[in-house]
Short mmCIF file of C-alpha atoms and ligand atoms in Angstrom, two decimals:
data_model
loop_
_atom_site.label_atom_id
_atom_site.label_comp_id
_atom_site.label_asym_id
_atom_site.label_seq_id
_atom_site.Cartn_x
_atom_site.Cartn_y
_atom_site.Cartn_z
CA MET A 33 -2.14 15.73 53.93
CA LYS A 34 -3.49 12.62 52.55
CA VAL A 35 -5.72 10.71 55.03
CA ARG A 36 -6.39 7.08 54.43
CA THR A 37 -10.02 6.16 55.26
CA SER A 38 -11.80 2.80 55.11
CA LEU A 39 -13.92 2.24 52.03
CA ALA A 40 -17.03 2.42 54.18
CA ALA A 41 -15.90 5.54 55.78
CA ALA A 42 -15.20 7.07 52.31
CA VAL A 43 -18.57 6.14 51.04
CA LEU A 44 -20.29 7.64 54.06
CA ALA A 45 -18.25 10.81 53.66
CA SER A 46 -19.03 11.20 50.01
CA ALA A 47 -22.73 10.59 50.86
CA ILE A 48 -22.70 13.32 53.45
CA LEU A 49 -20.54 15.81 51.71
CA LEU A 50 -21.97 15.30 48.13
CA PRO A 51 -25.55 14.35 48.62
CA SER A 52 -26.46 14.92 44.97
CA ALA A 53 -23.56 13.08 43.42
CA ALA A 54 -23.54 9.36 42.69
CA PRO A 55 -21.13 7.65 45.15
CA THR A 56 -17.89 7.15 43.38
CA LEU A 57 -16.00 4.19 44.79
CA ALA A 58 -12.67 5.33 43.21
CA ALA A 59 -10.23 2.63 43.23
CA PRO A 60 -6.97 3.39 45.14
CA PRO A 61 -3.78 3.68 43.12
CA ALA A 62 -1.91 0.32 42.82
CA PRO A 63 1.13 0.20 45.12
CA ARG A 64 4.61 0.37 43.53
CA PRO A 65 6.28 -3.03 43.07
CA PRO A 66 8.62 -3.80 45.93
CA GLY A 67 12.20 -2.80 44.98
CA ILE A 68 11.31 -0.61 42.13
CA GLU A 69 11.79 3.17 42.64
CA LYS A 70 9.42 5.39 40.76
CA GLN A 71 12.31 6.97 38.83
CA ASP A 72 13.26 3.53 37.57
CA THR A 73 10.26 3.12 35.42
CA LEU A 74 9.34 3.78 31.72
CA ARG A 75 6.60 6.31 32.52
CA TRP A 76 9.04 8.32 34.61
CA VAL A 77 11.53 8.84 31.84
CA ALA A 78 9.03 9.19 28.98
CA PRO A 79 8.91 12.67 27.36
CA LYS A 80 5.75 14.58 28.29
CA ASP A 81 4.52 14.55 24.62
CA LEU A 82 4.70 10.70 24.41
CA ARG A 83 2.55 8.24 26.09
CA ILE A 84 4.14 4.86 26.84
CA GLY A 85 1.52 2.10 27.18
CA SER A 86 0.74 -1.59 27.54
CA ALA A 87 -2.11 -3.82 26.66
CA VAL A 88 -4.06 -4.93 29.66
CA ALA A 89 -4.24 -8.74 29.59
CA GLY A 90 -7.69 -10.38 29.70
CA GLY A 91 -10.33 -11.96 27.47
CA GLY A 92 -9.42 -13.64 24.03
CA HIS A 93 -6.68 -16.25 24.32
CA HIS A 94 -6.45 -15.74 28.10
CA GLU A 95 -9.83 -17.33 28.55
CA THR A 96 -8.39 -20.79 27.47
CA GLN A 97 -5.28 -20.56 29.62
CA ALA A 98 -4.72 -22.09 33.00
CA TYR A 99 -4.53 -18.87 34.90
CA PRO A 100 -7.43 -16.73 36.14
CA ASP A 101 -8.10 -13.33 34.61
CA PRO A 102 -4.67 -11.53 34.86
CA PHE A 103 -5.88 -8.00 35.37
CA THR A 104 -8.32 -9.05 38.06
CA TYR A 105 -6.22 -11.44 40.02
CA ASP A 106 -2.51 -10.95 39.43
CA GLN A 107 -1.43 -8.30 41.96
CA PRO A 108 2.28 -8.11 40.97
CA TYR A 109 1.24 -7.74 37.39
CA ARG A 110 -1.21 -4.88 38.34
CA GLU A 111 1.55 -3.11 40.36
CA ARG A 112 3.86 -3.15 37.35
CA LEU A 113 1.10 -2.09 34.98
CA ALA A 114 0.51 1.03 37.14
CA ALA A 115 4.13 1.67 37.78
CA GLU A 116 5.58 1.44 34.23
CA PHE A 117 2.91 2.93 32.01
CA ASN A 118 0.89 6.08 31.64
CA SER A 119 -1.40 4.64 28.96
CA VAL A 120 -3.35 1.30 28.86
CA SER A 121 -5.21 -0.56 26.14
CA PRO A 122 -7.71 -3.28 26.71
CA GLU A 123 -6.28 -6.30 24.98
CA ASN A 124 -9.74 -7.80 24.21
CA GLN A 125 -12.14 -6.36 26.71
CA LEU A 126 -13.71 -3.84 24.33
CA LYS A 127 -13.85 -6.28 21.22
CA TRP A 128 -17.40 -7.03 20.20
CA GLU A 129 -17.39 -10.58 21.22
CA PHE A 130 -16.37 -9.67 24.71
CA VAL A 131 -18.19 -6.46 25.34
CA HIS A 132 -21.39 -7.28 23.36
CA PRO A 133 -21.79 -11.11 23.57
CA GLU A 134 -25.48 -11.23 22.91
CA GLN A 135 -27.55 -8.88 20.81
CA ASP A 136 -29.20 -7.42 23.91
CA THR A 137 -26.35 -7.86 26.39
CA TYR A 138 -23.33 -5.71 27.04
CA ARG A 139 -20.61 -6.86 29.39
CA PHE A 140 -18.99 -3.70 30.75
CA ALA A 141 -17.66 -4.78 34.15
CA GLU A 142 -14.14 -5.56 32.95
CA MET A 143 -13.61 -2.42 30.97
CA ASP A 144 -15.18 -0.38 33.81
CA ALA A 145 -12.56 -1.80 36.03
CA ILE A 146 -9.69 -0.98 33.56
CA VAL A 147 -10.95 2.60 33.27
CA GLN A 148 -11.14 2.98 37.03
CA PHE A 149 -7.58 1.57 37.42
CA ALA A 150 -6.38 3.97 34.78
CA GLN A 151 -7.94 6.98 36.47
CA ALA A 152 -6.54 5.99 39.93
CA ASN A 153 -3.17 5.61 38.38
CA LYS A 154 -3.18 8.70 36.21
CA GLN A 155 -3.05 6.76 32.94
CA VAL A 156 -4.89 7.51 29.72
CA VAL A 157 -6.77 4.78 27.96
CA ARG A 158 -6.78 3.65 24.22
CA GLY A 159 -10.04 2.11 23.14
CA HIS A 160 -9.78 -1.00 20.86
CA THR A 161 -11.83 -1.50 18.67
CA LEU A 162 -15.20 -0.72 17.10
CA PHE A 163 -15.13 -1.91 13.47
CA TRP A 164 -13.22 -5.09 12.72
CA HIS A 165 -13.66 -8.41 10.82
CA SER A 166 -12.33 -10.44 13.67
CA GLN A 167 -13.44 -11.39 17.19
CA ASN A 168 -17.10 -10.60 16.53
CA PRO A 169 -19.83 -12.58 18.29
CA GLU A 170 -21.69 -15.33 16.65
CA TRP A 171 -25.02 -13.55 16.89
CA LEU A 172 -23.66 -10.87 14.66
CA GLU A 173 -21.65 -12.94 12.14
CA GLU A 174 -24.24 -15.65 11.77
CA GLY A 175 -27.28 -13.48 12.22
CA ASP A 176 -29.84 -12.84 9.56
CA PHE A 177 -30.06 -9.11 9.49
CA THR A 178 -31.31 -6.67 6.69
CA LYS A 179 -28.82 -3.91 5.75
CA GLU A 180 -30.92 -1.34 7.72
CA GLU A 181 -30.76 -3.63 10.80
CA LEU A 182 -27.06 -4.05 10.52
CA ARG A 183 -26.44 -0.36 10.07
CA ALA A 184 -28.49 0.30 13.23
CA ILE A 185 -26.70 -2.42 15.20
CA LEU A 186 -23.32 -0.84 14.34
CA LYS A 187 -24.51 2.73 15.17
CA ASP A 188 -26.05 1.51 18.39
CA HIS A 189 -22.93 -0.31 19.44
CA ILE A 190 -20.55 2.57 18.70
CA GLN A 191 -22.76 5.04 20.49
CA THR A 192 -23.32 2.82 23.57
CA VAL A 193 -19.66 1.86 23.98
CA VAL A 194 -18.02 5.11 23.05
CA GLY A 195 -20.62 7.10 24.98
CA ARG A 196 -20.18 5.11 28.07
CA TYR A 197 -16.47 6.05 28.30
CA ALA A 198 -16.80 9.45 26.86
CA GLY A 199 -14.18 11.76 28.32
CA LYS A 200 -12.30 8.73 29.67
CA ILE A 201 -10.73 7.35 26.50
CA GLN A 202 -7.96 9.38 24.84
CA GLN A 203 -7.68 7.59 21.50
CA TRP A 204 -9.92 5.08 19.76
CA ASP A 205 -8.90 2.46 17.25
CA VAL A 206 -12.21 3.09 15.51
CA ALA A 207 -11.47 0.89 12.49
CA ASN A 208 -9.08 -2.01 12.72
CA GLU A 209 -7.33 -3.92 9.76
CA ILE A 210 -9.71 -2.78 7.01
CA PHE A 211 -7.22 -3.41 4.29
CA ASN A 212 -5.69 -6.65 2.83
CA ASP A 213 -1.99 -6.78 2.39
CA ASN A 214 -2.30 -5.72 -1.23
CA GLY A 215 -4.12 -2.44 -0.36
CA THR A 216 -7.58 -3.59 -1.28
CA LEU A 217 -10.48 -3.26 1.19
CA ARG A 218 -11.50 -6.32 3.10
CA THR A 219 -14.71 -6.80 1.25
CA THR A 220 -15.26 -10.34 2.04
CA ASP A 221 -14.28 -10.95 5.63
CA ASN A 222 -15.34 -7.65 7.11
CA ILE A 223 -19.03 -7.92 7.75
CA TRP A 224 -19.59 -4.15 7.63
CA ILE A 225 -17.89 -3.54 4.38
CA ARG A 226 -19.28 -6.60 2.74
CA GLU A 227 -22.90 -5.97 3.75
CA LEU A 228 -23.02 -2.17 3.79
CA GLY A 229 -20.37 -0.96 1.35
CA PRO A 230 -17.17 1.11 2.00
CA ASP A 231 -19.08 4.18 2.99
CA ILE A 232 -19.89 2.64 6.31
CA ILE A 233 -16.27 3.36 7.34
CA ALA A 234 -16.91 7.08 7.29
CA ASP A 235 -20.14 6.49 9.30
CA ALA A 236 -18.25 4.57 11.99
CA PHE A 237 -15.99 7.60 12.58
CA ARG A 238 -18.97 10.02 12.47
CA TRP A 239 -20.87 8.02 15.13
CA ALA A 240 -17.80 7.63 17.31
CA HIS A 241 -17.14 11.47 17.12
CA GLU A 242 -20.72 12.19 18.01
CA ALA A 243 -20.49 10.01 21.03
CA ASP A 244 -17.31 11.45 22.29
CA PRO A 245 -16.18 14.65 20.43
CA LYS A 246 -12.91 14.80 22.51
CA ALA A 247 -11.58 11.45 21.70
CA LYS A 248 -9.02 11.16 19.01
CA LEU A 249 -10.07 8.73 16.38
CA PHE A 250 -7.65 6.38 14.55
CA PHE A 251 -7.30 3.75 11.88
CA ASN A 252 -5.15 0.87 13.07
CA ASP A 253 -3.41 -1.96 11.16
CA TYR A 254 -0.57 -4.50 11.09
CA GLY A 255 1.90 -4.81 8.23
CA VAL A 256 1.85 -1.14 7.65
CA GLU A 257 5.17 -0.42 9.33
CA GLY A 258 6.87 0.34 6.05
CA LEU A 259 6.15 2.01 2.75
CA ASN A 260 4.00 -0.58 1.17
CA ALA A 261 0.66 -1.19 -0.77
CA LYS A 262 -1.28 -1.29 2.55
CA SER A 263 0.15 1.76 4.07
CA ASN A 264 -0.15 3.56 0.72
CA ALA A 265 -3.85 2.65 0.81
CA TYR A 266 -4.26 4.48 4.16
CA LEU A 267 -2.36 7.45 2.93
CA GLU A 268 -4.84 7.75 -0.07
CA LEU A 269 -7.96 6.92 2.04
CA ILE A 270 -7.60 9.24 5.04
CA PRO A 271 -7.19 12.58 3.35
CA ARG A 272 -9.94 11.62 0.96
CA LEU A 273 -12.33 11.05 3.86
CA GLN A 274 -11.12 14.03 5.77
CA ALA A 275 -11.98 16.23 2.63
CA GLN A 276 -15.45 14.95 3.02
CA GLY A 277 -15.62 16.02 6.59
CA VAL A 278 -15.04 12.68 8.32
CA PRO A 279 -13.53 13.14 11.69
CA ILE A 280 -10.29 11.24 11.61
CA ASP A 281 -7.46 12.08 13.77
CA GLY A 282 -4.72 9.64 13.35
CA PHE A 283 -3.08 6.59 11.74
CA ALA A 284 -1.86 3.77 14.04
CA ILE A 285 0.69 1.04 13.30
CA GLN A 286 0.34 -2.01 15.36
CA GLY A 287 3.94 -3.23 15.14
CA HIS A 288 3.94 -7.07 15.61
CA LEU A 289 7.48 -7.68 14.59
CA SER A 290 9.50 -10.84 14.34
CA THR A 291 13.32 -11.38 14.45
CA ARG A 292 12.69 -13.85 11.50
CA TYR A 293 12.36 -10.76 9.32
CA GLY A 294 14.55 -7.55 9.03
CA PHE A 295 13.47 -4.46 10.90
CA PRO A 296 11.28 -2.29 8.74
CA GLY A 297 13.81 0.49 8.25
CA ASP A 298 11.27 2.71 6.54
CA LEU A 299 9.03 3.03 9.56
CA ARG A 300 10.19 6.46 10.39
CA ALA A 301 9.63 7.72 6.81
CA ASN A 302 6.16 6.02 6.79
CA LEU A 303 5.12 7.69 10.09
CA GLN A 304 6.62 10.98 8.81
CA ARG A 305 4.36 10.94 5.61
CA PHE A 306 1.24 10.58 7.77
CA ASP A 307 2.60 13.31 10.11
CA ASP A 308 3.06 15.50 6.97
CA LEU A 309 -0.73 15.16 6.37
CA GLY A 310 -1.32 16.71 9.82
CA LEU A 311 -2.28 13.38 11.39
CA GLU A 312 -1.44 12.02 14.71
CA THR A 313 0.42 8.74 14.67
CA ALA A 314 0.88 5.94 17.26
CA ILE A 315 2.49 2.63 17.63
CA THR A 316 -0.25 0.60 19.37
CA GLU A 317 0.69 -3.01 19.79
CA ILE A 318 4.37 -3.51 19.52
CA ASP A 319 5.98 -6.95 20.27
CA VAL A 320 8.98 -8.57 18.84
CA ARG A 321 8.78 -12.35 18.71
CA MET A 322 11.65 -14.85 18.13
CA ASP A 323 12.12 -18.50 17.43
CA VAL A 324 12.08 -20.50 20.65
CA VAL A 325 13.33 -24.02 21.29
CA ALA A 326 11.29 -25.67 23.95
CA GLY A 327 13.24 -26.01 27.16
CA THR A 328 15.96 -23.54 26.23
CA GLU A 329 16.48 -19.89 26.88
CA PRO A 330 16.88 -17.22 24.20
CA THR A 331 20.45 -16.53 23.21
CA ALA A 332 22.17 -13.16 24.07
CA ALA A 333 22.26 -12.52 20.34
CA GLN A 334 18.39 -13.07 20.04
CA LEU A 335 17.71 -10.80 22.96
CA ALA A 336 20.07 -8.08 21.49
CA GLN A 337 18.34 -8.25 18.17
CA GLN A 338 14.95 -7.96 19.92
CA ALA A 339 16.20 -5.06 21.90
CA SER A 340 17.39 -3.28 18.82
CA TYR A 341 13.93 -3.70 17.17
CA TYR A 342 12.15 -2.25 20.01
CA GLN A 343 14.66 0.60 20.29
CA ARG A 344 14.47 1.46 16.54
CA ALA A 345 10.69 1.44 16.63
CA LEU A 346 10.62 3.79 19.48
CA GLU A 347 13.24 6.05 18.04
CA ALA A 348 11.14 6.22 14.85
CA CYS A 349 8.12 7.36 16.88
CA VAL A 350 10.16 9.80 18.93
CA ALA A 351 11.44 11.38 15.85
CA VAL A 352 8.16 12.21 14.46
CA ASP A 353 6.42 15.21 15.91
CA GLU A 354 2.94 13.96 16.47
CA CYS A 355 3.74 10.27 17.16
CA ASN A 356 2.30 10.68 20.57
CA SER A 357 1.60 7.15 21.91
CA PHE A 358 3.82 3.99 22.08
CA THR A 359 2.09 0.87 23.32
CA ILE A 360 3.56 -2.52 23.91
CA TRP A 361 1.23 -5.58 23.40
CA GLY A 362 1.74 -6.85 26.95
CA PHE A 363 4.91 -6.38 29.14
CA THR A 364 5.47 -9.87 30.42
CA ASP A 365 5.93 -13.20 28.50
CA THR A 366 3.47 -14.81 30.96
CA TYR A 367 0.54 -13.36 29.19
CA SER A 368 1.73 -12.90 25.66
CA TRP A 369 -0.47 -13.94 22.79
CA VAL A 370 2.43 -14.86 20.62
CA PRO A 371 3.08 -18.48 21.68
CA VAL A 372 -0.55 -19.13 21.32
CA PHE A 373 -0.81 -17.72 17.71
CA PHE A 374 2.61 -18.15 16.23
CA SER A 375 3.85 -21.75 16.46
CA GLY A 376 7.58 -21.91 17.29
CA GLU A 377 7.83 -18.28 18.30
CA GLY A 378 7.65 -16.52 21.60
CA GLU A 379 9.59 -14.44 24.24
CA ALA A 380 8.20 -11.38 22.45
CA THR A 381 7.69 -8.93 25.36
CA VAL A 382 10.17 -6.91 27.39
CA MET A 383 10.00 -8.80 30.55
CA GLU A 384 10.43 -12.43 31.48
CA GLU A 385 7.69 -14.43 33.25
CA ASP A 386 8.98 -13.28 36.66
CA PHE A 387 9.21 -9.64 35.47
CA THR A 388 12.95 -9.68 35.05
CA ARG A 389 13.66 -6.92 32.56
CA LYS A 390 15.14 -7.94 29.27
CA PRO A 391 17.61 -5.90 27.21
CA ALA A 392 14.59 -4.77 25.30
CA TYR A 393 13.29 -3.09 28.51
CA TYR A 394 16.41 -1.23 28.98
CA ALA A 395 16.60 -0.26 25.33
CA LEU A 396 13.13 1.45 25.69
CA GLN A 397 14.15 3.03 29.05
CA THR A 398 17.36 4.45 27.61
CA THR A 399 15.64 5.71 24.39
CA LEU A 400 12.98 7.48 26.40
CA GLU A 401 15.52 9.07 28.63
CA GLN A 402 17.49 10.39 25.59
CA ALA A 403 14.25 11.74 23.84
CA SER A 404 13.64 15.46 23.92
CA PRO A 405 13.60 16.89 27.42
CA GLY A 406 10.35 17.89 29.16
CA ARG A 407 9.05 15.25 31.48
CA GLY A 408 5.46 14.78 32.60
CA ASN A 409 2.55 12.30 33.04
CA ARG A 410 4.57 10.59 35.61
C1 LIG B 1513 -5.11 -10.49 20.06
C2 LIG B 1513 -5.03 -10.66 21.53
O1 LIG B 1513 -3.75 -10.36 21.99
C3 LIG B 1513 -5.41 -12.11 21.94
O2 LIG B 1513 -5.62 -12.18 23.31
C4 LIG B 1513 -6.69 -12.53 21.19
O3 LIG B 1513 -6.95 -13.79 21.48
C5 LIG B 1513 -6.51 -12.27 19.74
O4 LIG B 1513 -6.28 -10.93 19.47
N1 LIG B 1513 -4.21 -7.27 16.16
C6 LIG B 1513 -4.99 -6.57 16.98
C7 LIG B 1513 -5.29 -7.17 18.37
O5 LIG B 1513 -5.59 -5.63 16.64
O6 LIG B 1513 -6.46 -6.92 18.80
C8 LIG B 1513 -4.86 -8.55 18.42
O7 LIG B 1513 -4.93 -9.03 19.79
C9 LIG B 1513 -3.47 -8.87 17.86
C10 LIG B 1513 -3.42 -8.52 16.48
#
């Protein structure tokens, strides 16, 4: 029988019963949203070998919006995040500029809260990201460091951040967006590659692995849905590094799609060729934006096209053995990054601002239901 106790009583009890353990103020699970049965959620119908996830809104563009921190203050949002998903990804809360704002300062409170929430709600966590050209703090990008100092800074950051969450993060996007669209390395805008050379990529993976040997370590990028120069570059790089003993587990495709362009019909073939190398694969940030005209609603045809893109992306992942994680980059338009970053486009997520489910939501639900039997992680 479950007994509800007050927080004070729980702390007292743990102090009495477990005198040597640090008091754990485990967050209670979030209540289910009113009117939503647990069977009527994405995580309930997801097959047990596939995690269904969402980004957790906070940091980044949210900081310049009129609303307070979504994850902290929006209770109906939290309830849906808990109810619908069995994986969560911090949208910005682990990026360098957020988590390491000054050279001697780490800001972990927000990520700690996400990890607690995930544990209370039986969700896994994807870590994002350790090695990137974007959203780095000024002290780092504008700093005057020697090569040795920069190397030490990166190593220390990776060991500190990965180490703090060791055992609590299932997959890490260790390196994000290291290639240009033409398949060449980002040797100018990525500070690490520019200053330390391409070998530093392998070190980043090694350090992450040392700090959490159980976490699965990924490359992650956009524009790699299909068979193209950029995805070819990963297909060449990953086995080459693995042959040198570099601990790499997977290749992840962000999946920021737009109805302005055709659906990347070669997504499945692309996932499959990484799967054939023995790698795990994942879709980590999918959203499907569309043209919006201010003051008007999307048309039924636009919503149907969007639903079909979400569905085909999920079907591609479901069809590939080790594609084991499918994450949408936010689930409500209220907090989507799209209108802030793509002028004239929006409506990119699966729920409207009041959490009304769009056709895209139902397309995901149906596709999960029809995926190979064997449920779990509910
Ligand atoms: C975006 C966030 O959604 C925004 O809040 C932030 O202001 C900018 O970054 N590729 C990535 C993500 O790997 O980290 C980006 O997230 C979207 C593109």
